[in-house]
Amino acid sequence: MRQLFMKRKVSNPSETFTVTDRNQKDVYGVSVNSVENSQLMTIHKSENQQVAIITNDESIFTVEVDNKKVFIIEKKLDQGTSKYTATSDELTIDGDLFGMSFNVMLGYRKVAKVRKRWTTLGNSYELTIFEDENEVALVGLVTTLDYIKSNKQLEIS
């Protein structure tokens, strides 16, 4: 089991931030870059090795790890209101996606859980990873959800 922490509010189109472990050591770096009407986020390990990318095509975000689409987060209309959903070929989400309180399941196994936490970093998300092979995809999912939430709030205010 491994716990990672990510500070909330990814909104600046040229922002760079880190995902840390329990000892506040940098584990992943995330770069947000605006690219021709498409937002692109790159996740890399501390030694700048790219491990995932997140692309945006209109209202569909894609999290790719090793050139494989792992999560697709898209905006759908549900009874007259817009709502984002996250889908994956292998993983399912159980809980409140935008309340950032959910479990990620592979069949009947819980591979991760995500919760809001107050830490010494401030208001953060805690990712508890039970199966290492899904770690990068989950960092990408949480980063994307936070980005969508932050920009949605910017549109409202």
PDB file of N, CA and C in Angstrom, residues 1-47:
ATOM      1  N   MET A   1       0.842  -1.188   0.000  1.00  0.00           N
ATOM      2  CA  MET A   1       0.000   0.000   0.000  1.00  0.00           C
ATOM      3  C   MET A   1       0.884   1.246   0.000  1.00  0.00           C
ATOM      4  N   ARG A   2       0.466   2.241  -0.746  1.00  0.00           N
ATOM      5  CA  ARG A   2       1.232   3.485  -0.831  1.00  0.00           C
ATOM      6  C   ARG A   2       0.257   4.656  -0.820  1.00  0.00           C
ATOM      7  N   GLN A   3       0.603   5.698  -0.103  1.00  0.00           N
ATOM      8  CA  GLN A   3      -0.231   6.894  -0.068  1.00  0.00           C
ATOM      9  C   GLN A   3       0.477   8.034  -0.766  1.00  0.00           C
ATOM     10  N   LEU A   4      -0.282   8.725  -1.638  1.00  0.00           N
ATOM     11  CA  LEU A   4       0.222   9.900  -2.336  1.00  0.00           C
ATOM     12  C   LEU A   4      -0.694  11.070  -2.027  1.00  0.00           C
ATOM     13  N   PHE A   5      -0.144  12.280  -2.095  1.00  0.00           N
ATOM     14  CA  PHE A   5      -0.917  13.484  -1.806  1.00  0.00           C
ATOM     15  C   PHE A   5      -0.743  14.492  -2.933  1.00  0.00           C
ATOM     16  N   MET A   6      -1.852  15.082  -3.320  1.00  0.00           N
ATOM     17  CA  MET A   6      -1.849  16.089  -4.373  1.00  0.00           C
ATOM     18  C   MET A   6      -2.608  17.310  -3.878  1.00  0.00           C
ATOM     19  N   LYS A   7      -1.982  18.464  -3.966  1.00  0.00           N
ATOM     20  CA  LYS A   7      -2.635  19.707  -3.581  1.00  0.00           C
ATOM     21  C   LYS A   7      -3.763  20.026  -4.550  1.00  0.00           C
ATOM     22  N   ARG A   8      -4.838  20.573  -4.042  1.00  0.00           N
ATOM     23  CA  ARG A   8      -6.019  20.854  -4.857  1.00  0.00           C
ATOM     24  C   ARG A   8      -5.887  22.126  -5.665  1.00  0.00           C
ATOM     25  N   LYS A   9      -6.764  22.248  -6.665  1.00  0.00           N
ATOM     26  CA  LYS A   9      -6.943  23.439  -7.517  1.00  0.00           C
ATOM     27  C   LYS A   9      -5.905  23.574  -8.610  1.00  0.00           C
ATOM     28  N   VAL A  10      -5.999  22.712  -9.588  1.00  0.00           N
ATOM     29  CA  VAL A  10      -5.176  22.810 -10.787  1.00  0.00           C
ATOM     30  C   VAL A  10      -5.952  23.670 -11.766  1.00  0.00           C
ATOM     31  N   SER A  11      -5.545  24.909 -11.976  1.00  0.00           N
ATOM     32  CA  SER A  11      -6.333  25.763 -12.863  1.00  0.00           C
ATOM     33  C   SER A  11      -5.505  26.616 -13.809  1.00  0.00           C
ATOM     34  N   ASN A  12      -4.316  26.932 -13.443  1.00  0.00           N
ATOM     35  CA  ASN A  12      -3.479  27.787 -14.269  1.00  0.00           C
ATOM     36  C   ASN A  12      -3.033  27.027 -15.521  1.00  0.00           C
ATOM     37  N   PRO A  13      -3.222  27.587 -16.719  1.00  0.00           N
ATOM     38  CA  PRO A  13      -2.883  26.872 -17.942  1.00  0.00           C
ATOM     39  C   PRO A  13      -1.390  26.629 -18.167  1.00  0.00           C
ATOM     40  N   SER A  14      -0.534  27.131 -17.331  1.00  0.00           N
ATOM     41  CA  SER A  14       0.887  26.825 -17.493  1.00  0.00           C
ATOM     42  C   SER A  14       1.498  26.444 -16.137  1.00  0.00           C
ATOM     43  N   GLU A  15       0.731  25.756 -15.349  1.00  0.00           N
ATOM     44  CA  GLU A  15       1.126  25.405 -13.996  1.00  0.00           C
ATOM     45  C   GLU A  15       1.949  24.116 -13.975  1.00  0.00           C
ATOM     46  N   THR A  16       2.840  24.016 -13.017  1.00  0.00           N
ATOM     47  CA  THR A  16       3.574  22.797 -12.743  1.00  0.00           C
ATOM     48  C   THR A  16       3.474  22.541 -11.249  1.00  0.00           C
ATOM     49  N   PHE A  17       3.197  21.294 -10.860  1.00  0.00           N
ATOM     50  CA  PHE A  17       3.105  20.964  -9.444  1.00  0.00           C
ATOM     51  C   PHE A  17       3.553  19.522  -9.249  1.00  0.00           C
ATOM     52  N   THR A  18       3.668  19.100  -8.002  1.00  0.00           N
ATOM     53  CA  THR A  18       4.141  17.752  -7.714  1.00  0.00           C
ATOM     54  C   THR A  18       3.113  16.965  -6.908  1.00  0.00           C
ATOM     55  N   VAL A  19       3.215  15.657  -7.018  1.00  0.00           N
ATOM     56  CA  VAL A  19       2.461  14.711  -6.205  1.00  0.00           C
ATOM     57  C   VAL A  19       3.492  14.107  -5.272  1.00  0.00           C
ATOM     58  N   THR A  20       3.198  14.103  -3.976  1.00  0.00           N
ATOM     59  CA  THR A  20       4.192  13.687  -2.991  1.00  0.00           C
ATOM     60  C   THR A  20       3.746  12.423  -2.255  1.00  0.00           C
ATOM     61  N   ASP A  21       4.709  11.802  -1.588  1.00  0.00           N
ATOM     62  CA  ASP A  21       4.385  10.653  -0.748  1.00  0.00           C
ATOM     63  C   ASP A  21       4.138  11.135   0.681  1.00  0.00           C
ATOM     64  N   ARG A  22       3.954  10.181   1.578  1.00  0.00           N
ATOM     65  CA  ARG A  22       3.647  10.491   2.984  1.00  0.00           C
ATOM     66  C   ARG A  22       4.730  11.338   3.640  1.00  0.00           C
ATOM     67  N   ASN A  23       5.982  11.205   3.193  1.00  0.00           N
ATOM     68  CA  ASN A  23       7.108  11.957   3.751  1.00  0.00           C
ATOM     69  C   ASN A  23       7.363  13.264   3.017  1.00  0.00           C
ATOM     70  N   GLN A  24       6.421  13.675   2.177  1.00  0.00           N
ATOM     71  CA  GLN A  24       6.475  14.895   1.376  1.00  0.00           C
ATOM     72  C   GLN A  24       7.630  14.902   0.375  1.00  0.00           C
ATOM     73  N   LYS A  25       8.045  13.715  -0.059  1.00  0.00           N
ATOM     74  CA  LYS A  25       9.041  13.597  -1.126  1.00  0.00           C
ATOM     75  C   LYS A  25       8.295  13.589  -2.453  1.00  0.00           C
ATOM     76  N   ASP A  26       8.824  14.301  -3.440  1.00  0.00           N
ATOM     77  CA  ASP A  26       8.202  14.337  -4.763  1.00  0.00           C
ATOM     78  C   ASP A  26       8.254  12.959  -5.412  1.00  0.00           C
ATOM     79  N   VAL A  27       7.099  12.510  -5.914  1.00  0.00           N
ATOM     80  CA  VAL A  27       7.013  11.229  -6.596  1.00  0.00           C
ATOM     81  C   VAL A  27       6.738  11.457  -8.082  1.00  0.00           C
ATOM     82  N   TYR A  28       5.798  12.362  -8.375  1.00  0.00           N
ATOM     83  CA  TYR A  28       5.441  12.701  -9.751  1.00  0.00           C
ATOM     84  C   TYR A  28       5.405  14.209  -9.905  1.00  0.00           C
ATOM     85  N   GLY A  29       5.730  14.663 -11.099  1.00  0.00           N
ATOM     86  CA  GLY A  29       5.555  16.060 -11.464  1.00  0.00           C
ATOM     87  C   GLY A  29       4.461  16.129 -12.511  1.00  0.00           C
ATOM     88  N   VAL A  30       3.655  17.176 -12.460  1.00  0.00           N
ATOM     89  CA  VAL A  30       2.582  17.368 -13.431  1.00  0.00           C
ATOM     90  C   VAL A  30       2.759  18.739 -14.056  1.00  0.00           C
ATOM     91  N   SER A  31       2.771  18.771 -15.393  1.00  0.00           N
ATOM     92  CA  SER A  31       2.882  20.025 -16.135  1.00  0.00           C
ATOM     93  C   SER A  31       1.600  20.231 -16.913  1.00  0.00           C
ATOM     94  N   VAL A  32       1.041  21.432 -16.805  1.00  0.00           N
ATOM     95  CA  VAL A  32      -0.180  21.782 -17.532  1.00  0.00           C
ATOM     96  C   VAL A  32       0.219  22.786 -18.608  1.00  0.00           C
ATOM     97  N   ASN A  33      -0.072  22.465 -19.865  1.00  0.00           N
ATOM     98  CA  ASN A  33       0.285  23.346 -20.979  1.00  0.00           C
ATOM     99  C   ASN A  33      -0.896  23.516 -21.908  1.00  0.00           C
ATOM    100  N   SER A  34      -1.124  24.725 -22.372  1.00  0.00           N
ATOM    101  CA  SER A  34      -2.184  24.982 -23.328  1.00  0.00           C
ATOM    102  C   SER A  34      -1.642  24.737 -24.729  1.00  0.00           C
ATOM    103  N   VAL A  35      -2.312  23.844 -25.473  1.00  0.00           N
ATOM    104  CA  VAL A  35      -1.852  23.498 -26.818  1.00  0.00           C
ATOM    105  C   VAL A  35      -3.024  23.598 -27.786  1.00  0.00           C
ATOM    106  N   GLU A  36      -3.036  24.613 -28.642  1.00  0.00           N
ATOM    107  CA  GLU A  36      -4.026  24.777 -29.702  1.00  0.00           C
ATOM    108  C   GLU A  36      -5.439  24.300 -29.328  1.00  0.00           C
ATOM    109  N   ASN A  37      -6.120  25.013 -28.483  1.00  0.00           N
ATOM    110  CA  ASN A  37      -7.485  24.708 -28.055  1.00  0.00           C
ATOM    111  C   ASN A  37      -7.611  23.371 -27.327  1.00  0.00           C
ATOM    112  N   SER A  38      -6.540  22.720 -27.056  1.00  0.00           N
ATOM    113  CA  SER A  38      -6.560  21.433 -26.377  1.00  0.00           C
ATOM    114  C   SER A  38      -5.631  21.534 -25.173  1.00  0.00           C
ATOM    115  N   GLN A  39      -6.141  21.201 -24.009  1.00  0.00           N
ATOM    116  CA  GLN A  39      -5.310  21.255 -22.810  1.00  0.00           C
ATOM    117  C   GLN A  39      -4.530  19.957 -22.719  1.00  0.00           C
ATOM    118  N   LEU A  40      -3.286  20.036 -22.468  1.00  0.00           N
ATOM    119  CA  LEU A  40      -2.444  18.856 -22.364  1.00  0.00           C
ATOM    120  C   LEU A  40      -1.727  18.883 -21.023  1.00  0.00           C
ATOM    121  N   MET A  41      -1.838  17.792 -20.288  1.00  0.00           N
ATOM    122  CA  MET A  41      -1.103  17.655 -19.039  1.00  0.00           C
ATOM    123  C   MET A  41      -0.162  16.473 -19.191  1.00  0.00           C
ATOM    124  N   THR A  42       1.035  16.639 -18.690  1.00  0.00           N
ATOM    125  CA  THR A  42       2.032  15.580 -18.739  1.00  0.00           C
ATOM    126  C   THR A  42       2.400  15.205 -17.317  1.00  0.00           C
ATOM    127  N   ILE A  43       2.414  13.912 -17.049  1.00  0.00           N
ATOM    128  CA  ILE A  43       2.830  13.419 -15.736  1.00  0.00           C
ATOM    129  C   ILE A  43       4.171  12.727 -15.937  1.00  0.00           C
ATOM    130  N   HIS A  44       5.119  13.097 -15.078  1.00  0.00           N
ATOM    131  CA  HIS A  44       6.439  12.493 -15.187  1.00  0.00           C
ATOM    132  C   HIS A  44       6.950  12.127 -13.801  1.00  0.00           C
ATOM    133  N   LYS A  45       7.855  11.154 -13.781  1.00  0.00           N
ATOM    134  CA  LYS A  45       8.494  10.789 -12.520  1.00  0.00           C
ATOM    135  C   LYS A  45       9.489  11.873 -12.171  1.00  0.00           C
ATOM    136  N   SER A  46       9.957  11.853 -10.972  1.00  0.00           N
ATOM    137  CA  SER A  46      10.879  12.893 -10.494  1.00  0.00           C
ATOM    138  C   SER A  46      12.059  13.113 -11.418  1.00  0.00           C
ATOM    139  N   GLU A  47      12.527  12.076 -12.084  1.00  0.00           N
ATOM    140  CA  GLU A  47      13.683  12.228 -12.983  1.00  0.00           C
ATOM    141  C   GLU A  47      13.259  12.618 -14.391  1.00  0.00           C
TER     142      GLU A  47
END
